[in-house]
Coordinates of N, CA and C in Angstrom, one line a residue:
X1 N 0.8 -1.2 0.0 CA 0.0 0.0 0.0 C 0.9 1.2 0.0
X2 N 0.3 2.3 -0.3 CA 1.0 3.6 -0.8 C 0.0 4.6 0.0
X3 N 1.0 5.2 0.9 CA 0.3 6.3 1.9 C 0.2 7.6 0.9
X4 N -0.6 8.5 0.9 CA -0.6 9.4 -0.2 C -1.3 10.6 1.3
X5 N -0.6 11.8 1.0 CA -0.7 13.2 2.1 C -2.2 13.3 1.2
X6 N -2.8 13.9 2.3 CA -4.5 14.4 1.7 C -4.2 15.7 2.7
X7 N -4.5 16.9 2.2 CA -4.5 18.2 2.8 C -5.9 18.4 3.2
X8 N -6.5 19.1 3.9 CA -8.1 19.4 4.2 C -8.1 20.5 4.9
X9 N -9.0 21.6 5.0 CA -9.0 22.9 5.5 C -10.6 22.6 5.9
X10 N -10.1 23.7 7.2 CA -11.9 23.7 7.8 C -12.2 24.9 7.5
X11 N -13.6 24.7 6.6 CA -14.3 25.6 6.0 C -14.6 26.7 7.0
X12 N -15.3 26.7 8.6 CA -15.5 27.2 9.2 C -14.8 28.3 10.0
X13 N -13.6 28.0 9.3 CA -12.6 28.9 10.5 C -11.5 29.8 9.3
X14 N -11.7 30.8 9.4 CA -11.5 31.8 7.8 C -10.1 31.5 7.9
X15 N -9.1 31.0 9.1 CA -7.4 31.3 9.1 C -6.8 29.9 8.2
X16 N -8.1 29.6 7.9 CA -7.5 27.9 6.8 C -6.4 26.8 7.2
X17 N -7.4 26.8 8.6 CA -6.3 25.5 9.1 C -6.2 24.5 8.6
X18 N -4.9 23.8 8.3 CA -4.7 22.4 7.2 C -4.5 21.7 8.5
X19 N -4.7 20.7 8.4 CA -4.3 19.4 8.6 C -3.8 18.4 7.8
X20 N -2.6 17.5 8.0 CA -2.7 16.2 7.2 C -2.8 15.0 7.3
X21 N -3.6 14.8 6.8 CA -4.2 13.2 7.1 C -3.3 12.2 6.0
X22 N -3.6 11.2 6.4 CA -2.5 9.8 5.6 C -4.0 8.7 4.9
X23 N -3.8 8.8 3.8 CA -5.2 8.1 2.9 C -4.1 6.4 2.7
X24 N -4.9 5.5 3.0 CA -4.3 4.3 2.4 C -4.8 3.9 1.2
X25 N -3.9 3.6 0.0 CA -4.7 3.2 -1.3 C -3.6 2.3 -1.6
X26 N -4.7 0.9 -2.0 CA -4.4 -0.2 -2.3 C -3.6 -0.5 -3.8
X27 N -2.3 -1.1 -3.8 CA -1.8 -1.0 -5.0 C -2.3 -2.3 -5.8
X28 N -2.5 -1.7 -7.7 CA -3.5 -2.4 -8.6 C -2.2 -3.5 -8.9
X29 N -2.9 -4.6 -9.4 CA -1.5 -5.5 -10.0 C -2.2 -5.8 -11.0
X30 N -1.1 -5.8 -12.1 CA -1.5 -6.1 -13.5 C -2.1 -7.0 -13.8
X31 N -3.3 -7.1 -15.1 CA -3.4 -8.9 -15.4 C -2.7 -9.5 -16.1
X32 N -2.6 -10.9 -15.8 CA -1.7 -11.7 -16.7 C -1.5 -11.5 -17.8
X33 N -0.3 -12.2 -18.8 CA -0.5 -12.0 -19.9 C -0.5 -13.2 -20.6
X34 N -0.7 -13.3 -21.5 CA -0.9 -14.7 -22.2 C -0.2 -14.8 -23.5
X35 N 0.8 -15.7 -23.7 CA 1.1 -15.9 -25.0 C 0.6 -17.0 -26.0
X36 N 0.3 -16.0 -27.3 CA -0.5 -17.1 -28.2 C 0.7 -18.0 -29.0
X37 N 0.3 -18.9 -29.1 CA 1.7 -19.8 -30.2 C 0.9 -20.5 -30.9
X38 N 1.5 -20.8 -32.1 CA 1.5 -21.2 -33.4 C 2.1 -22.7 -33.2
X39 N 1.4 -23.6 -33.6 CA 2.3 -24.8 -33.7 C 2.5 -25.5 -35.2
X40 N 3.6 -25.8 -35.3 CA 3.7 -26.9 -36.6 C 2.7 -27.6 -37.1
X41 N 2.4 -28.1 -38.2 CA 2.2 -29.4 -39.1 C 2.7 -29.6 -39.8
X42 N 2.1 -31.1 -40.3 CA 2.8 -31.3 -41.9 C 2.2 -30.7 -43.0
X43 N 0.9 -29.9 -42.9 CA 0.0 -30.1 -43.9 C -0.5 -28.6 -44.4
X44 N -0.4 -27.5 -43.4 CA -0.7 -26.3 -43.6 C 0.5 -25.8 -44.6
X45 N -0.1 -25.5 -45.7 CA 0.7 -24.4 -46.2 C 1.7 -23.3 -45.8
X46 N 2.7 -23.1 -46.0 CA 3.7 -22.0 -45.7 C 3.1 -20.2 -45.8
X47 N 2.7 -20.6 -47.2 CA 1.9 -19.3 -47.4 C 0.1 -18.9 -46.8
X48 N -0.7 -20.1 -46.0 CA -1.6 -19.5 -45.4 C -0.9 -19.5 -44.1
X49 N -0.2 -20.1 -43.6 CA 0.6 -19.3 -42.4 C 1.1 -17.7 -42.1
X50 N 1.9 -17.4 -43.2 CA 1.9 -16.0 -42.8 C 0.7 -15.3 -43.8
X51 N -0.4 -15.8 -44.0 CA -1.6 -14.9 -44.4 C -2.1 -14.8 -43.2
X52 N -2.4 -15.7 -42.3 CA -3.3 -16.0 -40.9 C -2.2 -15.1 -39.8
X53 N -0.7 -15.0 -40.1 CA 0.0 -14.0 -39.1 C 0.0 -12.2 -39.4
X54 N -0.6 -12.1 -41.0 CA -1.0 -11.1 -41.7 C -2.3 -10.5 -41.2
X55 N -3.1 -11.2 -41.4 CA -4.4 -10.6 -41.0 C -4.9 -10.5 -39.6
X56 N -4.3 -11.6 -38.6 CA -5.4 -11.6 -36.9 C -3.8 -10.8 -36.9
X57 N -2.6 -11.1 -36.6 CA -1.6 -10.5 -35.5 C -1.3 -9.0 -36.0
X58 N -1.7 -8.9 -37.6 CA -1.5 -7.2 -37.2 C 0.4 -7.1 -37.9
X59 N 1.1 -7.9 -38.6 CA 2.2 -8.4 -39.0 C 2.8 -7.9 -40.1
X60 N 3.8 -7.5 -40.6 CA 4.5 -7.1 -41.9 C 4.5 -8.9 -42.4
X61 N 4.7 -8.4 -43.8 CA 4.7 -9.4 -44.9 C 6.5 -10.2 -44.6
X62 N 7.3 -9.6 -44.0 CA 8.5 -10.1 -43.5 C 8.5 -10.5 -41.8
X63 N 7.8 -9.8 -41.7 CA 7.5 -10.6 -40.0 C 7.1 -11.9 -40.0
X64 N 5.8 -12.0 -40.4 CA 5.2 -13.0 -40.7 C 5.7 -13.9 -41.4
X65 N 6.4 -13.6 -42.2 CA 7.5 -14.8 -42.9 C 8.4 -15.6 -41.7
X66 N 9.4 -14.2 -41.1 CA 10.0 -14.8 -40.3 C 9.2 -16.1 -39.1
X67 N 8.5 -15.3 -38.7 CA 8.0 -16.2 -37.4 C 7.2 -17.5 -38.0
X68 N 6.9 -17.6 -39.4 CA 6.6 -18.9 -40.2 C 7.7 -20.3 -40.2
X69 N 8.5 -19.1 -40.3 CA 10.2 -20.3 -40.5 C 10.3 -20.5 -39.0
X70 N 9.9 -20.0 -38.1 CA 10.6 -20.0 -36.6 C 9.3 -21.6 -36.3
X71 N 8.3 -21.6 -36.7 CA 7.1 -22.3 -36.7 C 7.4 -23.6 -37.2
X72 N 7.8 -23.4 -38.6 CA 8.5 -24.7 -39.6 C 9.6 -25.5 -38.9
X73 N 10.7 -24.7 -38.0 CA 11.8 -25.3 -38.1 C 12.0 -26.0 -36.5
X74 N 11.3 -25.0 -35.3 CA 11.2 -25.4 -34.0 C 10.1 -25.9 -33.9
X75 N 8.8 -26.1 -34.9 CA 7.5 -26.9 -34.9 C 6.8 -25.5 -33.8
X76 N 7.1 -24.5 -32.8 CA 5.9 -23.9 -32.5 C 6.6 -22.7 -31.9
X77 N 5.9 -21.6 -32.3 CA 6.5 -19.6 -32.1 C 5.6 -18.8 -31.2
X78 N 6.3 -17.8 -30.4 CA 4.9 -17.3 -30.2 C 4.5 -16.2 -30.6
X79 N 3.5 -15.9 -31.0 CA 3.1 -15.1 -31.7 C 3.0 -13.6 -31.6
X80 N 2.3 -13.7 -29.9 CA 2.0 -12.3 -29.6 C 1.7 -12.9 -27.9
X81 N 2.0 -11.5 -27.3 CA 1.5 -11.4 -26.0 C 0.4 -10.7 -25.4
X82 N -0.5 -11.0 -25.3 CA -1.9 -10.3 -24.8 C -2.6 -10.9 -23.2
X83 N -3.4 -9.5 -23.5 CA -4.5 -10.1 -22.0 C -5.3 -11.1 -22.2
X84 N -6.1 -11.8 -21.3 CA -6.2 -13.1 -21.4 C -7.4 -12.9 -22.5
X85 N -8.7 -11.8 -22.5 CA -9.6 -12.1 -23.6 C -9.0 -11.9 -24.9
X86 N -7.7 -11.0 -25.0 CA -8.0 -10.8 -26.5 C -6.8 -12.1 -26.8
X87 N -6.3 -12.7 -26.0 CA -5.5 -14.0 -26.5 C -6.3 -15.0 -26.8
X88 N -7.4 -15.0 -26.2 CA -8.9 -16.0 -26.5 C -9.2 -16.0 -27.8
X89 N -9.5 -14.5 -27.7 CA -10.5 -13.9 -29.1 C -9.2 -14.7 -30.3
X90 N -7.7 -14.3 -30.3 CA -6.9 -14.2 -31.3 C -6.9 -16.0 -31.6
X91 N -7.0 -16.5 -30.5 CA -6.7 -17.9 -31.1 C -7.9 -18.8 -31.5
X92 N -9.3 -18.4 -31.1 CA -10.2 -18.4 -31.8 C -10.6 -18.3 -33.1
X93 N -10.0 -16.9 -33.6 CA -10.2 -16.7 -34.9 C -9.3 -17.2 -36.1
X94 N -8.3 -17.7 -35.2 CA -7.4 -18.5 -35.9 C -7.4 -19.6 -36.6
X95 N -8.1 -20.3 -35.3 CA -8.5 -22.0 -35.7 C -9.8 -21.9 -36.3
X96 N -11.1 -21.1 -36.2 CA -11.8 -20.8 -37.1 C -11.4 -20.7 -38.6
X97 N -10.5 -19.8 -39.0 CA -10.1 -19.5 -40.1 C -9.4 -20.6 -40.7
X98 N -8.5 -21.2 -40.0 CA -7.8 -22.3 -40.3 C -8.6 -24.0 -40.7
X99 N -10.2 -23.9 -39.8 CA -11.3 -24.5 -40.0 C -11.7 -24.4 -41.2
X100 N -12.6 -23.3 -41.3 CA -12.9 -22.7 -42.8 C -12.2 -23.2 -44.0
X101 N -10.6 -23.2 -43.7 CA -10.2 -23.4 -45.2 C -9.8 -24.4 -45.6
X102 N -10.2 -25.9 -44.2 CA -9.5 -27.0 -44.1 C -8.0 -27.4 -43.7
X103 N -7.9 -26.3 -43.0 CA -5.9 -26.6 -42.7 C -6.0 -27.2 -41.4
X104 N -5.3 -27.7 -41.1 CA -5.3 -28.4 -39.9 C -4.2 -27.8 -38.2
X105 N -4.3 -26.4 -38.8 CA -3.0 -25.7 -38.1 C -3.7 -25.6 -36.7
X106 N -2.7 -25.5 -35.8 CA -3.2 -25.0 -34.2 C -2.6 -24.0 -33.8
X107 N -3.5 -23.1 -33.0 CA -2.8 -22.2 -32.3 C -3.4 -22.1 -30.9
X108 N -2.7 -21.8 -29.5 CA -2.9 -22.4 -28.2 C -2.2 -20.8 -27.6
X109 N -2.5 -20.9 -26.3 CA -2.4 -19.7 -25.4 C -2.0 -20.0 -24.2
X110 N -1.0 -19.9 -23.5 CA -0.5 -20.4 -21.8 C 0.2 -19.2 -21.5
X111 N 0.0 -18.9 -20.0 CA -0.2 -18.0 -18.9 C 2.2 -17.6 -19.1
X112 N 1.7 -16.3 -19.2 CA 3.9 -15.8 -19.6 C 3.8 -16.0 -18.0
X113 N 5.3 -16.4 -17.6 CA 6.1 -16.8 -16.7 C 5.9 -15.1 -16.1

């Protein structure tokens, strides 16, 4: 906790006596964060890989390359670090999309150290 000075004057008395009082305010802690990763197959295309790192992550056409090859060669990257809904939402729309077009790619989400 973090003591924080609070000044206060009595209205009643025109010489504006202060006082200071000590306010306790409770310190916020961050929320977790979550990293999304990309795992290998044998079967997904190279090029809808970084189209699917193109469109949900928000990625340059050489980012997305890179982190494809990092995907290809270690079999799984991570992609991005978010709060836990939009790491939901991201890997949601991933395997949906990846649904849709019959690819069999996965992408998964666990709690950063």
């Amino acid at each position: 906790m973090t003591l924080v000075p609070v000044t206060l004057s009595d209205k009643a008395d025109d010489d504006a006596d202060t006082s200071v009082l000590l306010e306790t305010r409770p310190k916020t802690k961050r929320p977790p964060l979550y990293k999304v990763l990309l795992l290998n197959d044998d079967y997904t295309p190279m090029e809808f890989v970084v189209h699917v790192l193109e469109r949900f992550f928000g990625l340059t056409h050489a980012q997305a390359f890179e982190i494809m090859l990092t995907v290809h060669k270690k079999g799984v990257a991570v992609v991005g670090v978010f709060s836990h809904e939009i790491a939901e939402t991201k890997v949601g729309q991933v395997m949906d999309f990846a649904r849709r077009h019959q690819h069999p790619l996965q992408c998964t989400m666990e709690k950063e150290d």
